[in-house]
Amino acid sequence: MTTTLPASAEAAPGPLAFPPDFRWGVATASYQIEGAAAEDGRTPSIWDTFSRVPGAVVGGDTGDVACDHYHRMADDVRLMAGLGVGWYRFSVAWPRVRPDGGAPNPAGIGFYDRLVDELLTHDVSPWLTLYHWDLPQALEDAGGWTVRDTADRFVEYAVTLHEALGDRVPVWTTLNEPWCSAFLGYTSGRHAPGRQEGAAGLRAAHHLLLAHGLAATELRARGADTLGVTLNFTVADPADPEDPADVDAARRVDALHNRMFLEPIRHGEYPADLLADTEHLGWTEVVRDGDLAAISATPIDVLGVNYYHGDSVSARPAADPGGPSPFPGLDRLSMPLRDLPRTAMGWEVQPEGLTRLLLRLHDEHPGLPLVVTENGAAYDDEVGPDGEVDDPERLAYLDAHLRAVHAARAGGADVRGYFAWSFLDNFEWAEGYAKRFGIVHVDYDTQVRTPKSSARWFSDVARTGRLPDRSQ
């Protein structure tokens, strides 16, 4: 929704400093980098299955090999440590740890045990995400996130990992971007498992939230100190602020994209306007007595904020909607582009939106620490004749968004860290290997890693806590 920035929160172009305790990190996800898809007891995930559906992923790519991180983990950690980052946000592959959603797999657990030890040896703190979209295919075959049992299986999985790693991992995140899991996976079908079933996304969203609540309570009881969830937010602005239909469309997107997930976790209730908007879809039949209390029972200690761009929202339908809408009940919605730069993904570059978002979260949820857990951009990188990769557009993107974070802090927002997405070029979901987000280039034929100019810049920023002058 539209928010006006106070003068104190306008991004400054000159040199800027962050506090000494600000957390600097990089982030990845298991299916996007690990490879080793059928090794050491790992069974298929929904992404293994989905990527084999003709036309689902650009180029017919799969994550079978990805960045081969499973075999190159120690070298990758050394590379990461060499960049001077203090934190690594990674996710764990559920089908590696509990194949088919069943019994624990010692070989799979052992990989993450070694990863955590390697990180700590190199003075990099592990930030663990339990779920970054790779649901075991066997659980999807039983109904996936549209059925309640998946939430119970998630708790078993969380307990298994905490028993193995709880003595060394300081921060535990339950879910990454449940909006994507629910609505891209079960409503629009753009992501795994590829279901286009409208209200199924709402039922999946509820069970994802229930899984968060049940797992958070269990992890807290077992001694986890810092618990969080990571949500992908948008800043939904009406395309025409004078058009009541556009204003209402932006409100609906805000309800389905932002408030549907955060308000149950924080306040134990779904937004009243969301319930009214979606009443005709009949999805609340899956909400049982006590569910919302369970979702909010264990307060989160940190909110992970993923931000890439905002959205211009119109009630006027697009000429070419490009498939089912990811918003249940909003098939006539469109998101017209504005006069803003765009990344290789076609996403608008809107750093001031991040400032507005962080200030809004601070105002609406006072006392809740915020960390930007994903922010980055895909561009068409090229390896130069000297073997180097110069990526000035990505460097400028990171710089602008870090200035936006600094501006939000100046405006009072309690933002305590920033994780660049992504550490490595990787399997970019439905885009396969066609889009590169990494600050480290990966040659997928040779698996050679080459830090880009953005990596060297980010390394200096992380080591010093300072943004150099960009005004000249």
Coordinates of N, CA and C in Angstrom, one line a residue, residues 109-275:
I109 N 21.6 -36.3 6.9 CA 21.8 -35.5 8.1 C 23.3 -35.2 8.2
G110 N 24.1 -36.2 7.9 CA 25.5 -36.0 8.0 C 26.1 -34.9 7.2
F111 N 25.5 -34.7 6.0 CA 26.0 -33.6 5.1 C 25.8 -32.2 5.8
Y112 N 24.7 -32.0 6.4 CA 24.4 -30.7 7.1 C 25.2 -30.6 8.4
D113 N 25.5 -31.7 9.0 CA 26.3 -31.7 10.2 C 27.7 -31.2 9.8
R114 N 28.2 -31.7 8.7 CA 29.6 -31.3 8.2 C 29.5 -29.8 7.7
L115 N 28.5 -29.4 7.1 CA 28.3 -28.1 6.6 C 28.4 -27.1 7.8
V116 N 27.6 -27.4 8.8 CA 27.6 -26.5 10.0 C 29.0 -26.4 10.6
D117 N 29.7 -27.5 10.8 CA 31.0 -27.5 11.4 C 32.0 -26.8 10.5
E118 N 31.9 -26.9 9.2 CA 32.8 -26.2 8.3 C 32.5 -24.7 8.4
L119 N 31.3 -24.3 8.5 CA 31.0 -22.9 8.6 C 31.6 -22.3 9.9
L120 N 31.4 -23.0 11.0 CA 31.9 -22.5 12.3 C 33.4 -22.5 12.3
T121 N 34.0 -23.5 11.7 CA 35.5 -23.5 11.6 C 36.0 -22.2 10.9
H122 N 35.2 -21.7 10.0 CA 35.6 -20.5 9.2 C 35.0 -19.2 9.7
D123 N 34.4 -19.3 10.9 CA 33.9 -18.1 11.6 C 32.7 -17.5 10.8
V124 N 31.9 -18.4 10.2 CA 30.7 -18.0 9.5 C 29.5 -18.6 10.3
S125 N 28.6 -17.8 10.7 CA 27.4 -18.3 11.5 C 26.4 -18.9 10.6
P126 N 25.9 -20.1 11.0 CA 24.8 -20.7 10.2 C 23.4 -20.2 10.5
W127 N 22.7 -19.8 9.5 CA 21.3 -19.4 9.6 C 20.5 -20.4 8.8
L128 N 19.8 -21.3 9.5 CA 19.2 -22.5 8.8 C 17.7 -22.2 8.5
T129 N 17.3 -22.5 7.3 CA 15.9 -22.5 6.8 C 15.5 -23.9 6.6
L130 N 14.4 -24.3 7.3 CA 13.9 -25.7 7.2 C 13.2 -26.0 5.9
Y131 N 12.5 -25.0 5.3 CA 11.7 -25.3 4.1 C 11.9 -24.2 3.1
H132 N 12.6 -24.5 2.0 CA 12.7 -23.6 0.8 C 12.2 -24.4 -0.4
W133 N 11.0 -25.0 -0.3 CA 10.2 -25.4 -1.4 C 10.4 -26.8 -1.9
D134 N 11.4 -27.6 -1.3 CA 11.6 -28.9 -1.8 C 10.9 -30.0 -1.0
L135 N 9.5 -30.0 -1.1 CA 8.7 -31.0 -0.4 C 9.0 -32.4 -1.0
P136 N 9.1 -33.4 -0.1 CA 9.2 -34.8 -0.7 C 8.0 -35.1 -1.6
Q137 N 8.3 -35.6 -2.7 CA 7.3 -36.0 -3.7 C 6.3 -36.9 -3.1
A138 N 6.7 -37.8 -2.3 CA 5.8 -38.8 -1.7 C 4.7 -38.1 -0.8
L139 N 5.1 -37.0 -0.2 CA 4.1 -36.2 0.6 C 3.1 -35.5 -0.3
E140 N 3.6 -35.0 -1.5 CA 2.8 -34.4 -2.4 C 1.8 -35.4 -3.0
D141 N 2.2 -36.6 -3.2 CA 1.4 -37.6 -3.8 C 0.2 -37.9 -2.8
A142 N 0.5 -37.6 -1.5 CA -0.6 -37.8 -0.5 C -1.4 -36.6 -0.3
G143 N -1.2 -35.6 -1.1 CA -2.0 -34.3 -1.0 C -1.2 -33.1 -0.8
G144 N 0.1 -33.2 -0.4 CA 0.9 -32.0 -0.3 C 0.5 -31.1 0.8
W145 N 0.7 -29.8 0.5 CA 0.3 -28.8 1.5 C -1.2 -28.5 1.5
T146 N -2.0 -29.1 0.7 CA -3.4 -29.0 0.8 C -4.0 -29.9 1.9
V147 N -3.2 -30.8 2.4 CA -3.7 -31.6 3.5 C -3.0 -31.4 4.8
R148 N -3.7 -31.6 5.9 CA -3.2 -31.3 7.2 C -2.0 -32.1 7.6
D149 N -2.0 -33.4 7.2 CA -0.9 -34.3 7.6 C 0.5 -33.8 7.3
T150 N 0.6 -33.0 6.2 CA 1.9 -32.5 5.8 C 2.5 -31.6 6.9
A151 N 1.7 -30.8 7.6 CA 2.1 -30.0 8.7 C 2.7 -30.9 9.8
D152 N 2.1 -32.0 10.1 CA 2.6 -32.9 11.2 C 3.9 -33.5 10.7
R153 N 4.0 -33.9 9.5 CA 5.3 -34.5 9.0 C 6.4 -33.4 9.1
F154 N 6.0 -32.2 8.8 CA 7.0 -31.1 8.9 C 7.6 -31.0 10.3
V155 N 6.8 -31.1 11.3 CA 7.3 -31.0 12.7 C 8.3 -32.2 13.0
E156 N 8.0 -33.4 12.5 CA 8.9 -34.5 12.7 C 10.2 -34.2 12.0
Y157 N 10.2 -33.6 10.9 CA 11.4 -33.2 10.1 C 12.2 -32.2 10.9
A158 N 11.5 -31.1 11.4 CA 12.1 -30.1 12.2 C 12.8 -30.6 13.4
V159 N 12.2 -31.5 14.1 CA 12.7 -32.1 15.3 C 14.0 -32.9 15.0
T160 N 13.9 -33.7 13.9 CA 15.1 -34.5 13.5 C 16.3 -33.6 13.3
L161 N 16.1 -32.4 12.7 CA 17.3 -31.5 12.4 C 17.7 -30.9 13.7
H162 N 16.8 -30.5 14.5 CA 17.2 -29.8 15.8 C 18.0 -30.8 16.7
E163 N 17.6 -32.0 16.7 CA 18.4 -33.0 17.5 C 19.8 -33.2 17.0
A164 N 20.0 -33.0 15.7 CA 21.3 -33.1 15.1 C 22.1 -31.9 15.1
L165 N 21.5 -30.7 15.0 CA 22.2 -29.4 14.8 C 21.9 -28.4 15.8
G166 N 21.0 -28.6 16.7 CA 20.5 -27.6 17.6 C 21.6 -27.0 18.5
D167 N 22.6 -27.7 18.8 CA 23.7 -27.2 19.6 C 24.6 -26.2 18.9
R168 N 24.5 -26.1 17.6 CA 25.4 -25.3 16.9 C 24.8 -24.2 15.9
V169 N 23.5 -24.3 15.7 CA 22.8 -23.4 14.8 C 22.1 -22.3 15.6
P170 N 22.5 -21.1 15.5 CA 21.9 -20.1 16.4 C 20.5 -19.5 15.9
V171 N 20.2 -19.6 14.6 CA 19.0 -19.1 14.1 C 18.2 -20.1 13.2
W172 N 17.0 -20.3 13.6 CA 16.1 -21.3 12.9 C 15.0 -20.6 12.2
T173 N 14.9 -20.7 10.9 CA 13.8 -20.2 10.1 C 12.9 -21.4 9.7
T174 N 11.6 -21.3 9.9 CA 10.7 -22.4 9.6 C 10.5 -22.5 8.0
L175 N 9.9 -21.4 7.5 CA 9.5 -21.4 6.1 C 10.2 -20.2 5.3
N176 N 10.4 -20.5 4.1 CA 10.8 -19.4 3.2 C 9.7 -19.2 2.2
E177 N 9.2 -17.9 2.2 CA 8.2 -17.5 1.2 C 7.1 -18.5 1.0
P178 N 6.3 -18.7 2.0 CA 5.1 -19.5 1.9 C 4.1 -19.0 0.8
W179 N 4.1 -17.7 0.5 CA 3.3 -17.2 -0.6 C 3.6 -18.0 -1.9
C180 N 4.9 -18.1 -2.2 CA 5.3 -18.8 -3.4 C 4.9 -20.3 -3.3
S181 N 5.1 -20.9 -2.2 CA 4.8 -22.4 -2.1 C 3.3 -22.6 -2.3
A182 N 2.5 -21.7 -1.7 CA 1.0 -21.9 -1.8 C 0.5 -21.5 -3.2
F183 N 0.7 -20.2 -3.6 CA 0.0 -19.7 -4.7 C 0.7 -19.9 -6.0
L184 N 2.0 -19.9 -6.1 CA 2.6 -20.3 -7.3 C 2.6 -21.8 -7.5
G185 N 2.5 -22.6 -6.4 CA 2.5 -24.0 -6.5 C 1.2 -24.6 -6.7
Y186 N 0.1 -24.0 -6.1 CA -1.2 -24.7 -6.1 C -2.3 -23.9 -6.8
T187 N -2.0 -22.6 -7.0 CA -3.1 -21.7 -7.7 C -2.7 -21.4 -9.1
S188 N -1.5 -20.9 -9.4 CA -1.1 -20.6 -10.8 C -0.4 -21.7 -11.5
G189 N 0.2 -22.6 -10.7 CA 0.9 -23.7 -11.3 C 2.3 -23.3 -11.9
R190 N 2.8 -22.1 -11.6 CA 4.0 -21.7 -12.2 C 5.2 -22.4 -11.5
H191 N 5.1 -22.8 -10.3 CA 6.1 -23.5 -9.6 C 5.6 -24.9 -9.2
A192 N 6.5 -25.7 -8.7 CA 6.1 -27.1 -8.2 C 5.2 -26.9 -7.1
P193 N 4.2 -27.8 -7.0 CA 4.0 -29.0 -7.8 C 3.2 -28.8 -9.1
G194 N 3.0 -27.5 -9.5 CA 2.4 -27.2 -10.8 C 0.9 -27.3 -10.8
R195 N 0.2 -27.2 -9.7 CA -1.3 -27.4 -9.7 C -2.0 -26.1 -9.9
Q196 N -3.0 -26.1 -10.8 CA -3.7 -24.9 -11.1 C -5.2 -25.1 -10.6
E197 N -5.3 -24.9 -9.2 CA -6.5 -25.3 -8.6 C -7.1 -24.2 -7.7
G198 N -6.8 -22.9 -8.1 CA -7.5 -21.8 -7.4 C -7.4 -21.8 -5.9
A199 N -8.5 -22.1 -5.3 CA -8.6 -22.0 -3.8 C -7.6 -23.0 -3.1
A200 N -7.1 -24.0 -3.8 CA -6.1 -24.9 -3.2 C -4.9 -24.2 -2.6
G201 N -4.6 -23.0 -3.3 CA -3.5 -22.2 -2.7 C -3.8 -21.7 -1.4
L202 N -5.0 -21.3 -1.1 CA -5.4 -20.8 0.2 C -5.4 -21.9 1.3
R203 N -5.8 -23.1 0.9 CA -5.7 -24.2 1.8 C -4.3 -24.6 2.1
A204 N -3.4 -24.5 1.1 CA -2.0 -24.8 1.3 C -1.4 -23.7 2.2
A205 N -1.8 -22.5 2.0 CA -1.2 -21.4 2.8 C -1.6 -21.7 4.3
H206 N -2.8 -22.1 4.6 CA -3.1 -22.3 6.0 C -2.3 -23.5 6.6
H207 N -2.1 -24.5 5.8 CA -1.3 -25.6 6.4 C 0.2 -25.3 6.5
L208 N 0.7 -24.5 5.6 CA 2.0 -24.0 5.8 C 2.2 -23.2 7.0
L209 N 1.2 -22.3 7.3 CA 1.2 -21.5 8.5 C 1.1 -22.4 9.7
L210 N 0.2 -23.4 9.7 CA 0.1 -24.3 10.8 C 1.4 -25.1 11.0
A211 N 2.1 -25.5 9.9 CA 3.4 -26.1 10.1 C 4.4 -25.2 10.8
H212 N 4.4 -23.9 10.4 CA 5.3 -23.0 11.1 C 5.0 -23.0 12.6
G213 N 3.7 -22.8 12.9 CA 3.3 -22.7 14.3 C 3.7 -23.9 15.2
L214 N 3.3 -25.1 14.6 CA 3.6 -26.3 15.4 C 5.1 -26.6 15.5
A215 N 5.8 -26.3 14.4 CA 7.3 -26.5 14.5 C 8.0 -25.5 15.4
A216 N 7.6 -24.3 15.3 CA 8.2 -23.2 16.2 C 8.0 -23.6 17.7
T217 N 6.8 -24.0 18.0 CA 6.5 -24.4 19.4 C 7.4 -25.6 19.8
E218 N 7.5 -26.6 19.0 CA 8.3 -27.7 19.3 C 9.8 -27.4 19.4
L219 N 10.3 -26.5 18.5 CA 11.7 -26.1 18.5 C 12.0 -25.3 19.8
R220 N 11.1 -24.4 20.1 CA 11.3 -23.6 21.4 C 11.4 -24.5 22.6
A221 N 10.5 -25.5 22.6 CA 10.5 -26.4 23.8 C 11.8 -27.2 23.9
R222 N 12.5 -27.3 22.7 CA 13.7 -28.1 22.7 C 14.9 -27.2 22.8
G223 N 14.7 -25.9 23.1 CA 15.8 -25.0 23.4 C 16.3 -24.1 22.3
A224 N 15.6 -24.0 21.2 CA 16.0 -23.0 20.1 C 15.8 -21.6 20.6
D225 N 16.8 -20.8 20.6 CA 16.8 -19.5 21.1 C 16.2 -18.5 20.1
T226 N 16.6 -18.5 18.9 CA 16.1 -17.5 17.9 C 15.4 -18.2 16.8
L227 N 14.1 -17.9 16.7 CA 13.2 -18.5 15.7 C 12.6 -17.4 14.8
G228 N 12.5 -17.8 13.6 CA 11.9 -16.8 12.7 C 11.2 -17.4 11.5
V229 N 10.7 -16.6 10.6 CA 10.0 -17.0 9.4 C 10.5 -16.0 8.4
T230 N 10.6 -16.4 7.1 CA 11.0 -15.5 6.0 C 9.8 -15.4 5.1
L231 N 9.3 -14.1 4.9 CA 8.2 -13.8 4.0 C 8.7 -13.0 2.8
N232 N 8.2 -13.2 1.6 CA 8.5 -12.3 0.5 C 7.3 -11.3 0.4
F233 N 7.7 -10.0 0.5 CA 6.8 -9.0 0.6 C 6.8 -8.2 -0.7
T234 N 5.6 -7.6 -1.0 CA 5.6 -6.6 -2.1 C 5.1 -5.3 -1.6
V235 N 5.3 -4.3 -2.3 CA 4.7 -2.9 -2.0 C 3.7 -2.7 -3.1
A236 N 2.5 -2.9 -2.8 CA 1.4 -2.8 -3.8 C 0.8 -1.4 -3.9
D237 N 1.2 -0.7 -5.0 CA 0.7 0.6 -5.2 C -0.4 0.6 -6.3
P238 N -1.5 1.3 -6.2 CA -2.5 1.4 -7.2 C -1.9 2.1 -8.5
A239 N -2.1 1.5 -9.6 CA -1.6 2.1 -10.9 C -2.1 3.5 -11.0
D240 N -3.4 3.7 -10.7 CA -4.0 5.0 -10.7 C -4.5 5.3 -9.3
P241 N -3.8 6.1 -8.5 CA -4.2 6.3 -7.1 C -5.6 7.0 -7.0
E242 N -6.1 7.6 -8.1 CA -7.4 8.3 -8.1 C -8.5 7.3 -8.5
D243 N -8.2 6.1 -8.9 CA -9.2 5.2 -9.4 C -9.5 4.2 -8.2
P244 N -10.7 4.3 -7.7 CA -11.1 3.4 -6.5 C -10.9 2.0 -6.8
A245 N -11.1 1.5 -8.1 CA -11.0 0.1 -8.4 C -9.5 -0.3 -8.3
D246 N -8.6 0.6 -8.7 CA -7.2 0.3 -8.6 C -6.7 0.3 -7.1
V247 N -7.2 1.2 -6.4 CA -6.9 1.3 -5.0 C -7.4 0.0 -4.3
D248 N -8.6 -0.5 -4.6 CA -9.1 -1.7 -4.0 C -8.3 -2.9 -4.5
A249 N -7.9 -2.9 -5.7 CA -7.1 -4.1 -6.2 C -5.7 -4.1 -5.4
A250 N -5.1 -3.0 -5.2 CA -3.9 -3.0 -4.4 C -4.1 -3.5 -3.0
R251 N -5.2 -3.1 -2.4 CA -5.5 -3.6 -1.1 C -5.7 -5.1 -1.1
R252 N -6.3 -5.7 -2.1 CA -6.5 -7.1 -2.2 C -5.2 -7.8 -2.3
V253 N -4.3 -7.3 -3.1 CA -3.0 -7.9 -3.3 C -2.2 -7.8 -2.0
D254 N -2.3 -6.7 -1.3 CA -1.6 -6.6 0.0 C -2.1 -7.6 1.0
A255 N -3.4 -7.8 1.0 CA -4.0 -8.8 1.9 C -3.5 -10.2 1.6
L256 N -3.5 -10.6 0.3 CA -3.2 -12.0 -0.1 C -1.7 -12.2 -0.1
H257 N -0.9 -11.2 -0.4 CA 0.6 -11.3 -0.5 C 1.3 -11.1 0.8
N258 N 0.9 -10.1 1.6 CA 1.6 -9.7 2.8 C 0.9 -10.0 4.1
R259 N -0.4 -9.5 4.2 CA -1.0 -9.7 5.5 C -1.5 -11.0 5.8
M260 N -1.8 -11.8 4.8 CA -2.3 -13.2 5.1 C -1.4 -14.0 5.9
F261 N -0.1 -13.8 5.7 CA 0.9 -14.6 6.4 C 1.4 -14.0 7.7
L262 N 1.6 -12.7 7.7 CA 2.2 -12.1 8.9 C 1.2 -11.9 10.0
E263 N -0.1 -11.6 9.7 CA -1.0 -11.3 10.8 C -1.4 -12.6 11.6
P264 N -1.6 -13.8 10.9 CA -1.8 -15.0 11.8 C -0.6 -15.3 12.7
I265 N 0.6 -15.1 12.2 CA 1.8 -15.4 13.0 C 1.9 -14.4 14.1
R266 N 1.6 -13.2 13.9 CA 1.8 -12.2 14.9 C 0.5 -12.0 15.8
H267 N -0.7 -12.2 15.3 CA -1.9 -11.8 16.0 C -2.9 -13.0 16.1
G268 N -2.6 -14.1 15.5 CA -3.5 -15.2 15.6 C -4.8 -15.0 14.9
E269 N -4.9 -14.3 13.8 CA -6.1 -14.1 13.0 C -5.8 -13.8 11.6
Y270 N -6.7 -14.2 10.7 CA -6.5 -13.7 9.3 C -7.2 -12.3 9.2
P271 N -6.6 -11.5 8.2 CA -7.2 -10.2 8.0 C -8.7 -10.3 7.7
A272 N -9.5 -9.4 8.3 CA -11.0 -9.5 8.0 C -11.3 -9.2 6.6
D273 N -10.6 -8.3 5.9 CA -10.9 -8.0 4.5 C -10.5 -9.2 3.6
L274 N -9.4 -9.9 4.0 CA -9.1 -11.1 3.2 C -10.2 -12.2 3.3
L275 N -10.7 -12.4 4.5 CA -11.8 -13.4 4.7 C -13.0 -13.0 3.9

